[in-house]
Coordinates of C-alpha atoms in Angstrom, one line a residue:
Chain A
X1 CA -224.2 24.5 -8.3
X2 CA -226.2 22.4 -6.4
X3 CA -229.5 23.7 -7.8
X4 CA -227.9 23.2 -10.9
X5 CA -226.9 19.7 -10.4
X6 CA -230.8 18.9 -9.1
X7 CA -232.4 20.9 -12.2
X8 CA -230.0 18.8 -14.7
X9 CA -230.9 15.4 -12.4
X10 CA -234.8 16.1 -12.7
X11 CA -234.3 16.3 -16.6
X12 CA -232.9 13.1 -16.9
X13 CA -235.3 10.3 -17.2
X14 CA -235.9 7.9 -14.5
X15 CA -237.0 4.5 -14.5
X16 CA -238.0 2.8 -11.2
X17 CA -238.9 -0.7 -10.6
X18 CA -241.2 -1.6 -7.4
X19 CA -242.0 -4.1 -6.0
X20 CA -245.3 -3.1 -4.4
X21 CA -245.6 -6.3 -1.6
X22 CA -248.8 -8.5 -1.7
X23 CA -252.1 -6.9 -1.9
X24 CA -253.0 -4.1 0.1
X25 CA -250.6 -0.8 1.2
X26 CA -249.8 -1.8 4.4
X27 CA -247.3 -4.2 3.2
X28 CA -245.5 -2.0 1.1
X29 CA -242.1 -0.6 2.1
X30 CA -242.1 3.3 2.7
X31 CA -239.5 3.2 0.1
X32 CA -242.4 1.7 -2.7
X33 CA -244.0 4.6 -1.8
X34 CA -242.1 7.4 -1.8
X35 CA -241.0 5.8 -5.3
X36 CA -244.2 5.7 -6.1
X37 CA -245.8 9.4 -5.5
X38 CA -242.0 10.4 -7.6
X39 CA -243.2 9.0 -10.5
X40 CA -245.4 10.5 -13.5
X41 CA -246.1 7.2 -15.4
X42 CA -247.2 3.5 -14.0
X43 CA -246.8 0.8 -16.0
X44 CA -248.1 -2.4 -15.1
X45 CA -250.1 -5.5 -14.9
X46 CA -254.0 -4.4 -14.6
X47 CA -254.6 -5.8 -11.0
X48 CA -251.3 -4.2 -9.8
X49 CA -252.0 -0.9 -11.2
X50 CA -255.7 -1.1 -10.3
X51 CA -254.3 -1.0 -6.6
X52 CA -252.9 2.3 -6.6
X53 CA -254.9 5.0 -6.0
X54 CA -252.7 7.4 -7.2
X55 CA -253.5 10.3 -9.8
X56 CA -250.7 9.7 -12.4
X57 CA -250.7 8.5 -16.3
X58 CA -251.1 4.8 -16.0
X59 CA -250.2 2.4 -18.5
X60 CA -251.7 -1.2 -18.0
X61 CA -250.8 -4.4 -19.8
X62 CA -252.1 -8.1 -19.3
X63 CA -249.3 -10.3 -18.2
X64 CA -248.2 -12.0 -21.4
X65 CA -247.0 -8.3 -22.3
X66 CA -243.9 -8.2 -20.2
X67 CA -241.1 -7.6 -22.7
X68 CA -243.6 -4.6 -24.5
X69 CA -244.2 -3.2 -21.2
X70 CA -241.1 -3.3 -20.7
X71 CA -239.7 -1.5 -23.7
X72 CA -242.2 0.7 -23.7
X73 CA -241.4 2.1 -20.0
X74 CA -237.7 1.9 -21.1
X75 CA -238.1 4.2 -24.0
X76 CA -240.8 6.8 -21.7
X77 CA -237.6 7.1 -19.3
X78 CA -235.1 7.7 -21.7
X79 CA -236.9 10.3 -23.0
X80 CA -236.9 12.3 -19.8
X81 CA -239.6 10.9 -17.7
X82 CA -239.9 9.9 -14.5
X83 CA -241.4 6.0 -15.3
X84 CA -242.0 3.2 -12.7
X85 CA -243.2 -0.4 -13.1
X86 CA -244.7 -1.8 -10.7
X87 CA -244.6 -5.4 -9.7
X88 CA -246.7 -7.5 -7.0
X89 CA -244.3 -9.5 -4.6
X90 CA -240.6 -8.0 -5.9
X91 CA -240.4 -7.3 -9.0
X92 CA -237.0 -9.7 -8.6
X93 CA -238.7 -13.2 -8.2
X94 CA -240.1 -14.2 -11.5
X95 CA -241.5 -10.7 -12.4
X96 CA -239.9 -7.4 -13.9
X97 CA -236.9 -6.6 -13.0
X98 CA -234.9 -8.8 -14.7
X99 CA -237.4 -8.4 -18.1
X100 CA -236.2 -4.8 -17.9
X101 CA -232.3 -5.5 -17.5
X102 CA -232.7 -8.5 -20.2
X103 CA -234.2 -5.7 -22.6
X104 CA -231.5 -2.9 -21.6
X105 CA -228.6 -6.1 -22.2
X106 CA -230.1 -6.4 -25.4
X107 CA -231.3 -3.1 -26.7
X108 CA -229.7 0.1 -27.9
X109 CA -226.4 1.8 -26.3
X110 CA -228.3 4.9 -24.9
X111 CA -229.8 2.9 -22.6
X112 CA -227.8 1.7 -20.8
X113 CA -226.8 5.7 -19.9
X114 CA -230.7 4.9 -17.9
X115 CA -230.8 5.9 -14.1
X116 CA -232.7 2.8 -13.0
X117 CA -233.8 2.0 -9.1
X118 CA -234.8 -1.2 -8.3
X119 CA -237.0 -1.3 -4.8
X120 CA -237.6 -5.1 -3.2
X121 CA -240.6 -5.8 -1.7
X122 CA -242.5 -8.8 0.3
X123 CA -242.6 -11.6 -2.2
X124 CA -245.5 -13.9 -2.0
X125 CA -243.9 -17.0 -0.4
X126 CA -243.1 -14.6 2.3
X127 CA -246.6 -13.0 3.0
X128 CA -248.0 -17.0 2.7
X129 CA -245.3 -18.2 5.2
X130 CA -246.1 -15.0 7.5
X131 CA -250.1 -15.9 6.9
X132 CA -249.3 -19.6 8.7
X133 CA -246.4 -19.4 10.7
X134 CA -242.5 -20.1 9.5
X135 CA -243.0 -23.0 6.8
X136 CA -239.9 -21.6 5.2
X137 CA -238.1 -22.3 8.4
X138 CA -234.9 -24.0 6.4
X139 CA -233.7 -24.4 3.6
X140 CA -235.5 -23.8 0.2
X141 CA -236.4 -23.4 -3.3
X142 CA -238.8 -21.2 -5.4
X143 CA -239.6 -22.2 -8.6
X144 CA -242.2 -21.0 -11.2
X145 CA -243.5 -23.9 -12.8
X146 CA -244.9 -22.4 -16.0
X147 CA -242.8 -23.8 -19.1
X148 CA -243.5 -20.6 -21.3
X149 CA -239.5 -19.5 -21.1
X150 CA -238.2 -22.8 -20.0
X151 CA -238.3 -26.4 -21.0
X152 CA -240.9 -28.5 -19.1
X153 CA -238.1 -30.8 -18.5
X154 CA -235.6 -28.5 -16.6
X155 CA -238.6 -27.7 -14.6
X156 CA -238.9 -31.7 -14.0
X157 CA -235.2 -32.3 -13.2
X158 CA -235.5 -29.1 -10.5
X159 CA -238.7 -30.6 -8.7
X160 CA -237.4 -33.4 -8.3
X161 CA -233.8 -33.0 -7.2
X162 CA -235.2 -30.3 -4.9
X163 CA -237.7 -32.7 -3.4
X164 CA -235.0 -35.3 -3.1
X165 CA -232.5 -32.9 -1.3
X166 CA -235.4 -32.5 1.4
X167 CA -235.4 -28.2 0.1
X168 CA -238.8 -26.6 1.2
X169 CA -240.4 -25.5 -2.4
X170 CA -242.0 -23.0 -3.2
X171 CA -244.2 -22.5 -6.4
X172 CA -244.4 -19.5 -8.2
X173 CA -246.9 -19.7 -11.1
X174 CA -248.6 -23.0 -10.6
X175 CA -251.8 -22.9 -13.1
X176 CA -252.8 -20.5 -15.8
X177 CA -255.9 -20.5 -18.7
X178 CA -252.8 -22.1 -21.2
X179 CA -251.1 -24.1 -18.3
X180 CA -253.6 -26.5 -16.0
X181 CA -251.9 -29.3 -15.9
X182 CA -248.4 -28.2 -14.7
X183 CA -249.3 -28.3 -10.8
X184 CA -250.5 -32.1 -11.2
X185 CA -247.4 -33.2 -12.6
X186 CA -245.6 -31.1 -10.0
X187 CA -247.2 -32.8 -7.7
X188 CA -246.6 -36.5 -9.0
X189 CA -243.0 -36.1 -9.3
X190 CA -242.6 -34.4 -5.6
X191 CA -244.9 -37.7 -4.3
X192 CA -241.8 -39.9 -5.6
X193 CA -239.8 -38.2 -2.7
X194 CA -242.1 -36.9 0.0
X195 CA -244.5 -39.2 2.3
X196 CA -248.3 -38.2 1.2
X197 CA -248.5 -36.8 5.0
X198 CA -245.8 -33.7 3.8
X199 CA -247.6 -30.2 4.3
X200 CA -248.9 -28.5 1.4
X201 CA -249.9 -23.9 2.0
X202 CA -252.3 -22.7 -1.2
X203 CA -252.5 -19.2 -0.5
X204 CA -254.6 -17.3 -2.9
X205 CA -254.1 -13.2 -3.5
X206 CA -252.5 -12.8 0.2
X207 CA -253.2 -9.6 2.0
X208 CA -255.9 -8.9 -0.2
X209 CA -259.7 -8.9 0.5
X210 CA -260.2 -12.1 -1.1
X211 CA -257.3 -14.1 0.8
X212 CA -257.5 -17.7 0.6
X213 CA -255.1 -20.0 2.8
X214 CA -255.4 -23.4 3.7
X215 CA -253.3 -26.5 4.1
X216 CA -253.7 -29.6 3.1
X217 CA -251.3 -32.9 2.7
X218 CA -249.5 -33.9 -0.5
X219 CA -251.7 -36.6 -0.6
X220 CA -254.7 -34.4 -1.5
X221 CA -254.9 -33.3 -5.3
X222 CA -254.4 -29.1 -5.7
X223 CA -257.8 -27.7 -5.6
X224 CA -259.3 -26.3 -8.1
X225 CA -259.3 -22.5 -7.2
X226 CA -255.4 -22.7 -7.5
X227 CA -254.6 -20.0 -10.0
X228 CA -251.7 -17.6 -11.3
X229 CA -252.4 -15.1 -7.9
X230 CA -251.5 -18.6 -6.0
X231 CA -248.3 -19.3 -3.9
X232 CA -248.0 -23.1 -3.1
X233 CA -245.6 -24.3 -0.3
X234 CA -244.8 -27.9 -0.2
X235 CA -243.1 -28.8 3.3
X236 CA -240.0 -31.1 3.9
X237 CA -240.0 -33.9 6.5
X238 CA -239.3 -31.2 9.2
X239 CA -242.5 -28.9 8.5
X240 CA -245.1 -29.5 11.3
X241 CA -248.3 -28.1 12.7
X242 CA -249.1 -26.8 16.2
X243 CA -252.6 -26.6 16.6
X244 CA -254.3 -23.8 18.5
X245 CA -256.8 -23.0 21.1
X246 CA -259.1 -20.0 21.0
X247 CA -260.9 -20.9 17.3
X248 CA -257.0 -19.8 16.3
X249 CA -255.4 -21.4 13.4
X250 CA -252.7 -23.7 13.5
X251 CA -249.0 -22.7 12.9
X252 CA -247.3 -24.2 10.2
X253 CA -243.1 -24.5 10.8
X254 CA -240.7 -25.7 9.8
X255 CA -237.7 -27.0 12.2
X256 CA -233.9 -25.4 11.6
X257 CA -233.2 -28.2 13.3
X258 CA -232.5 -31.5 11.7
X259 CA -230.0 -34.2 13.2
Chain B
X1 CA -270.0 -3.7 23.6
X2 CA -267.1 -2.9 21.1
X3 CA -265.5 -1.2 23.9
X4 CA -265.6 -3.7 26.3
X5 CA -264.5 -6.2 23.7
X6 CA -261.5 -3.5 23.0
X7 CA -260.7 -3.7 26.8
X8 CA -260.4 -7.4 27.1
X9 CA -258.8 -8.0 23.8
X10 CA -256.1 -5.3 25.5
X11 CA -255.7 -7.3 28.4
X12 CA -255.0 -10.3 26.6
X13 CA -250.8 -10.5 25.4
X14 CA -250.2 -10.7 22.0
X15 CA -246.7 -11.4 20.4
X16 CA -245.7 -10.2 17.1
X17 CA -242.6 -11.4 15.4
X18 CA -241.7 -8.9 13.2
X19 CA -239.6 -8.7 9.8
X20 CA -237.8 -5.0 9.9
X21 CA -236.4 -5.8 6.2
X22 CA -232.9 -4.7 6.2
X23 CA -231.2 -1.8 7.5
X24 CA -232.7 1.9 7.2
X25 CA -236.8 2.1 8.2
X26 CA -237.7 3.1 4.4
X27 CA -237.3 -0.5 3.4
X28 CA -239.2 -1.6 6.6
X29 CA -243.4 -2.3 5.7
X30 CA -246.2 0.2 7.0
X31 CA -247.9 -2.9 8.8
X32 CA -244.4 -3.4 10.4
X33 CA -244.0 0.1 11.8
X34 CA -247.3 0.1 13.2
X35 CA -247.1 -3.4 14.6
X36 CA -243.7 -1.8 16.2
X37 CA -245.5 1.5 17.8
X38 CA -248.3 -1.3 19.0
X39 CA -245.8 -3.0 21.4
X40 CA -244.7 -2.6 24.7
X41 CA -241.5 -4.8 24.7
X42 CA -239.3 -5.4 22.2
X43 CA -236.9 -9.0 22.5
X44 CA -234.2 -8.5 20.0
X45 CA -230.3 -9.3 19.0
X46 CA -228.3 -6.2 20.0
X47 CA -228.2 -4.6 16.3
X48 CA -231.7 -5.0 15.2
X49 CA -232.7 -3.2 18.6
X50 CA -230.3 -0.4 18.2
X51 CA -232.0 0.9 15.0
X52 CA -235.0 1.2 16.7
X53 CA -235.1 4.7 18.3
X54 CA -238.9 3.9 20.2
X55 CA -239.1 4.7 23.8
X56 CA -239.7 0.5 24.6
X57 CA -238.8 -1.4 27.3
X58 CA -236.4 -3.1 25.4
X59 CA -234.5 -7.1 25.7
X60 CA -231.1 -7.2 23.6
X61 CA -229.6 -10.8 23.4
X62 CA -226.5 -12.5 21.9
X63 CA -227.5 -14.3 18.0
X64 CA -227.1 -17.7 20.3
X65 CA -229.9 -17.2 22.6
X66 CA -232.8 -17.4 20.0
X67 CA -234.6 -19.7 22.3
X68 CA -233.9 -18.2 25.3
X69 CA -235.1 -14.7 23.7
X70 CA -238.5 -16.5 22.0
X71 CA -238.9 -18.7 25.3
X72 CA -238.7 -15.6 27.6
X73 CA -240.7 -13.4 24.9
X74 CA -243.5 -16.0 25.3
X75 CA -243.9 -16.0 29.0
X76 CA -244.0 -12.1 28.8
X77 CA -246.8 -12.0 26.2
X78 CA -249.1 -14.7 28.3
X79 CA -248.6 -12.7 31.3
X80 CA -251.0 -10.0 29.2
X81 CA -248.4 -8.1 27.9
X82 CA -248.0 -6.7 24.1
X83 CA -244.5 -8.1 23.4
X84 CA -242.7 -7.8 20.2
X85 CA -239.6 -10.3 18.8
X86 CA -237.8 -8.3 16.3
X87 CA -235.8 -9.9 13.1
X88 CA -233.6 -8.3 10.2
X89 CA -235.1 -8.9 6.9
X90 CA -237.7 -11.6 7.2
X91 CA -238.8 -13.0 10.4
X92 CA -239.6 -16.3 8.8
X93 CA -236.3 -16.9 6.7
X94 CA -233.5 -18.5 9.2
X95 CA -235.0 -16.2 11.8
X96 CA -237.3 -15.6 14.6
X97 CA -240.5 -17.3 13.5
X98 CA -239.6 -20.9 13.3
X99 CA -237.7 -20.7 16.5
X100 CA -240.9 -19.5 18.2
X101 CA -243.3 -21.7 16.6
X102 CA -241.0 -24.7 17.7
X103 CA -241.2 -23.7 21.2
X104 CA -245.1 -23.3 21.3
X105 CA -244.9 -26.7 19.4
X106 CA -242.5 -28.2 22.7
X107 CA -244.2 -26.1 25.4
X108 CA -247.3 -26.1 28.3
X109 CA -250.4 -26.1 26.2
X110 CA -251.5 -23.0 27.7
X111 CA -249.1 -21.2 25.3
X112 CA -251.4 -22.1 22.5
X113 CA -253.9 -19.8 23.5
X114 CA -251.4 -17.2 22.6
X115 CA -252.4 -14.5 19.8
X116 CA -249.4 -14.5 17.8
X117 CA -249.0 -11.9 14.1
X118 CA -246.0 -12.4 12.2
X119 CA -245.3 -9.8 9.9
X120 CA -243.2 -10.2 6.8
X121 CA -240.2 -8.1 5.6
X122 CA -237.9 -7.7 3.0
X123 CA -235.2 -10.7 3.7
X124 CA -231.8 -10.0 2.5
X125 CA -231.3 -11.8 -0.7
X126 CA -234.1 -9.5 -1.8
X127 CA -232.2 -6.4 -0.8
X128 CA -229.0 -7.6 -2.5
X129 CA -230.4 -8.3 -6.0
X130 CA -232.2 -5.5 -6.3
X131 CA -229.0 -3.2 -5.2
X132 CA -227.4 -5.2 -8.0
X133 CA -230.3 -6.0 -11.0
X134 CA -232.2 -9.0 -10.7
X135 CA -229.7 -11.7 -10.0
X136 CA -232.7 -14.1 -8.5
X137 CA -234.6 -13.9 -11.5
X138 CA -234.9 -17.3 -12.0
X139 CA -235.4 -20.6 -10.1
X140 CA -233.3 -20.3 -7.2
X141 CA -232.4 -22.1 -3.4
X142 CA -231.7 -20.5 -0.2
X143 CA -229.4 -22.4 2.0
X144 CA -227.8 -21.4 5.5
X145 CA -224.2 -23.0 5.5
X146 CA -224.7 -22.9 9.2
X147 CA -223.9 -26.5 10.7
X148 CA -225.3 -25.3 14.5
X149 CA -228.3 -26.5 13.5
X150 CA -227.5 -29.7 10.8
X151 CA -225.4 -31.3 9.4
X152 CA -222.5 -30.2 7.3
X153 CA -223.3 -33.5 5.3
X154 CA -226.6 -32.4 4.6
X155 CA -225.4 -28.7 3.5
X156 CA -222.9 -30.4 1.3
X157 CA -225.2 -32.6 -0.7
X158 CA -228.2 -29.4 -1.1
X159 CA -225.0 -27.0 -2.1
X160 CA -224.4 -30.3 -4.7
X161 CA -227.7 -30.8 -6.4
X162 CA -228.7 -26.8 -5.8
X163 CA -225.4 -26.3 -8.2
X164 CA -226.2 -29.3 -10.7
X165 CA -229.6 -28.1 -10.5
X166 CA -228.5 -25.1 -12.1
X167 CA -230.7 -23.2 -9.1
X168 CA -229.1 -19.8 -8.6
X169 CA -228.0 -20.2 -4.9
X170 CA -228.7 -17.2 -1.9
X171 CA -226.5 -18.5 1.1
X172 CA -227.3 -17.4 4.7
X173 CA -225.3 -17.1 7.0
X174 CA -221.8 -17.5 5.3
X175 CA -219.6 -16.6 7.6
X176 CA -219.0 -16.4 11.9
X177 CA -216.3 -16.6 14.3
X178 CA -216.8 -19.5 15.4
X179 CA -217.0 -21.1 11.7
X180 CA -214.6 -19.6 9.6
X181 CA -214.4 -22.4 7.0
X182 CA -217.4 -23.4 5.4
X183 CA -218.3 -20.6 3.1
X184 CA -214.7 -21.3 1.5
X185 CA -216.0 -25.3 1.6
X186 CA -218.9 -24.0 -0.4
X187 CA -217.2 -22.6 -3.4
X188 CA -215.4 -25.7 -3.3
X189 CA -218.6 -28.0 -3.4
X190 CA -220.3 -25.2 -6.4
X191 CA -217.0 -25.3 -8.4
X192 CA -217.4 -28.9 -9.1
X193 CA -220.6 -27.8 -11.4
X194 CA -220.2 -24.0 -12.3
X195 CA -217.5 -22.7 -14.6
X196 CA -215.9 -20.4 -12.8
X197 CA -217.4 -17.7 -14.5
X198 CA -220.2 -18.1 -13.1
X199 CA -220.4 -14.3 -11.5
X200 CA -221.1 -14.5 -7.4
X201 CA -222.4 -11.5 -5.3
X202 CA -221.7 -10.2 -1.9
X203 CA -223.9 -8.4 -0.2
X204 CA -222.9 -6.8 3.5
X205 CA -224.7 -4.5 5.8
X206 CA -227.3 -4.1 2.6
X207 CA -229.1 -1.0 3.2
X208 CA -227.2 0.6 5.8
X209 CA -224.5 3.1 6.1
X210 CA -221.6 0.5 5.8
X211 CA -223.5 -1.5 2.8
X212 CA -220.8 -3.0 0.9
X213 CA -221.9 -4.9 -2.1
X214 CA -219.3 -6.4 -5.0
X215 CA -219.5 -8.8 -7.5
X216 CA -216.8 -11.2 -8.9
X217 CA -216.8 -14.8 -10.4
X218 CA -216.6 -18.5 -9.1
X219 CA -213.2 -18.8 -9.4
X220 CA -211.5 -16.3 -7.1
X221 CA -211.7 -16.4 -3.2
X222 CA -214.6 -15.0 -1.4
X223 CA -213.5 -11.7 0.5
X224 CA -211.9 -11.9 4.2
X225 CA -215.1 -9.3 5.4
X226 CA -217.9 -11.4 4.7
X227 CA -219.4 -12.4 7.9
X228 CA -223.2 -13.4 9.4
X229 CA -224.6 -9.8 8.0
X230 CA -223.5 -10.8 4.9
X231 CA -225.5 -12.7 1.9
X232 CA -224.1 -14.4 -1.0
X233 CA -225.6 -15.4 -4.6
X234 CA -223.9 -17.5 -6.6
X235 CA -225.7 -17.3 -9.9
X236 CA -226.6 -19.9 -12.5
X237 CA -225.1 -20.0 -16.3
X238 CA -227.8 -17.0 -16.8
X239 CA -226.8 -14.7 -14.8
X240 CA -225.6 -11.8 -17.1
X241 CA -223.9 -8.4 -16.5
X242 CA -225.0 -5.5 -18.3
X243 CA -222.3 -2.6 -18.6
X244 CA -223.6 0.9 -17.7
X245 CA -222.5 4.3 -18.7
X246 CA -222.3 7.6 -17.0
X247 CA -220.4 6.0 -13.8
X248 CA -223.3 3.4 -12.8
X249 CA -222.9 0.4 -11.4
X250 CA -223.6 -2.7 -13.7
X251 CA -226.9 -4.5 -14.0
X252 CA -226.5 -7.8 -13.1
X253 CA -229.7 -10.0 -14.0
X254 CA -230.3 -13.7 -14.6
X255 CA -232.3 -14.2 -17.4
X256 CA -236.2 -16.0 -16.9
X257 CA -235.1 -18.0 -20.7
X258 CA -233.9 -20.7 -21.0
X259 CA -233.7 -22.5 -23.7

C-alpha cells in the first residue's frame, strides 16, 4: 500500500519553487538543496541556473521572460515531471513565486490539481544587512522600484510615505538597461524626508565573488555600478555606524530603540 | 607561516550572531551550520537553544535579557573565546544583531577590536508566505507592534500610512503576556483603510512540529493563540487566493501588477 502510494506520488508531476539564497551554496538552506538534487528540470534566470552545478535538463530564460518560464515549468510538471524554478534571494520577494501562482489563478483547471512546494531562502536585503551589521534593525519597507508592472506614481506615493513614516527601505530593482533613472528620482523624493547625513548600503551580487558593499550618505548621488544584482538600504534617523579597529569595517545598525 | 597565523587567529574570540531560520535545521543555511559546529558557546533564548542538539557549553536567557545575553556574550568572545548568539529566523530582523551592534556602539573601545560574522537566515515572514503562496509578492512593511522599545504612537501612525500605502504589512511580534492588546489595536488602525476582505495570515511555530498556519479576512478577530512565535500578514487589495484540488491547501499570492 505504501509502495503503492509512493509509486503513484512519483508519477505525479511536481513543481518546486526555490529560493536558492544570494550567490554562492553556503547560503542556501539544506532544504534548497535537497529540493534541488529531487528535481529533473531547472528553469531559471541564466545567472541563477549557471550557479548550480548540477547534472539535470536546464532550461534558462533572461529575466523579462518570467510569465513564459513560468508557464512553461507549469505545463513540464503537469505532465509528470519533477520541475523546479529556481530564484536568487526567495523566490517570494519580487521574484517567482507569485508569477507561478498568478499563472495557476489564471490558467486552466488541471492545474490547479499541481503539487507545488514553495522553499524560502535568504533574500538579498538580508545577506546586505548581514554583510554590514543590523541596518534593518526596525521597522521597514522593501520596495522594487522598477515601474514595468506598476505605475511610476504608486511607486512615488510609497517612497515617500515610507520615508515620511521614518520605515528603513529597502530597494529591490533599482536600475536596469530600460530603467536608469528610477534610483535618482528615488532618491530626490526620500531627500524631502531624510537629512542628507541618513545612511545609504549598495551591495552589489552579495556572497558572490564579485561582492560590492559600501556605504555612503543620501547626500551622495547612487554610483554608477548600481545595477539590477543591487540591493540598496536607505537608513532612518536611528541607523548609525560604529567604526572598527583592526583594518575591520564599520557596523552599520539600526537602533529598536526610539523614544 | 599560515600556521602560525592559524594559531593566533584561534586565539583571538570571535562572535557570530547567527540566523537558525525557523524551526527544523533543513531550513537553517550550510554557512549557518558550520558557523554553529565552529563555536564553543552558544548565548541563546531558551527555545532556540533547545533545538540545538551540539555538545556546547550552552547560556539560555529569558526574551527580556537581550542585552544582558549580547553584553555577557561580548565579554566572553574578547576574553579569546569562539562564542556564538543564536536568533530564530534572521538575526538582523527584531533580533540579535542590532542589540549587539548597539552595545559595541555604547561600550569600552576595546570591544571594537572584536571579529564579529553575522550570518543571515530565513526570518519568518519568509517561512509563512511560502507555506501559504507568495503573499509578500509585492511592496511590503515589516513592523513589530512591540511598544518595549517605542512608542505605540509611532506604531500607530507606520500601521496608518503602511495600510494607506497599500504596502502588504508582516507584523512582528503580535502578541505577549505582558501586551495582550495591541495586535487587536492593529486591525483596528488597518480597518480604517482595507475592506475587510482584505485576506490576513497567521503563521505560528512555522516550520516546526506544532506549525499552525490559517488564513481569514480583515474583518473577523484575530485568533486567541497567536502569541510572540507567531507572524502576521495582512495583505494589500492584491492579495488573491487560488482554490486547489485534490485536498491542497490554497495558493495565496499577491499579485506584482498593478495597474
Amino acid at each position: 500500500m505504501c509502495k503503492l502510494f509512493n509509486w503513484l506520488n512519483n508519477k505525479k508531476g511536481k513543481l518546486s519553487i526555490i529560493g536558492l539564497g544570494p550567490g554562492k551554496y553556503i547560503f542556501r538552506t539544506l532544504q534548497a538543496e535537497y529540493a534541488l538534487k529531487k528535481a529533473d528540470w531547472l528553469y531559471g534566470y541564466y545567472s541563477y541556473i549557471n550557479r548550480l552545478l548540477l547534472n539535470k535538463k536546464k532550461i534558462y530564460s533572461d529575466n523579462h521572460f518570467e510569465v513564459t518560464r513560468a508557464h512553461e515549468a507549469i505545463i513540464n510538471a503537469t505532465n509528470g515531471n519533477r520541475v523546479a524554478i529556481v530564484s536568487g534571494g526567495d523566490s517570494g520577494i519580487f521574484a517567482m513565486s507569485a508569477v507561478v501562482c498568478e499563472e495557476i489563478d489564471q490558467g486552466p483547471a488541471a492545474w490547479r490539481n499541481l503539487y507545488i512546494e514553495i522553499i524560502p531562502g535568504v533574500t538579498a536585503m538580508l545577506a546586505v544587512a548581514a554583510a554590514c551589521g543590523a541596518p534593518l534593525g526596525n521597522d521597514f519597507c522593501a520596495i522594487s522600484i522598477s515601474d514595468n508592472f506598476k505605475p511610476w506614481e504608486t511607486i512615488i506615493r510609497r517612497l515617500d510615505i515610507a520615508a515620511k513614516g521614518g520605515f528603513i527601505i529597502a530597494l529591490y530593482n533599482p536600475v536596469s538597461n530600460n530603467r536608469p533613472w528610477q534610483l535618482y528620482a528615488a532618491f530626490t523624493i526620500i531627500r524631502r524626508h531624510l537629512s542628507h547625513n541618513t545612511i545609504v548600503i549598495f551591495g552589489r551580487a552579495v556572497g558572490r565573488k564579485n561582492e560590492k558593499i559600501i556605504f555612503t550618505t543620501l547626500a551622495n548621488s547612487p554610483p554608477d555600478w548600481v545595477d539590477m544584482s543591487t540591493l540598496v538600504i536607505i537608513g532612518s534617523e536611528k541607523t548609525r555606524i560604529v567604526k572598527r579597529n583592526n583594518g575591520q569595517p564599520p557596523l552599520i545598525y539600526s537602533s529598536r530603540i526610539i523614544l
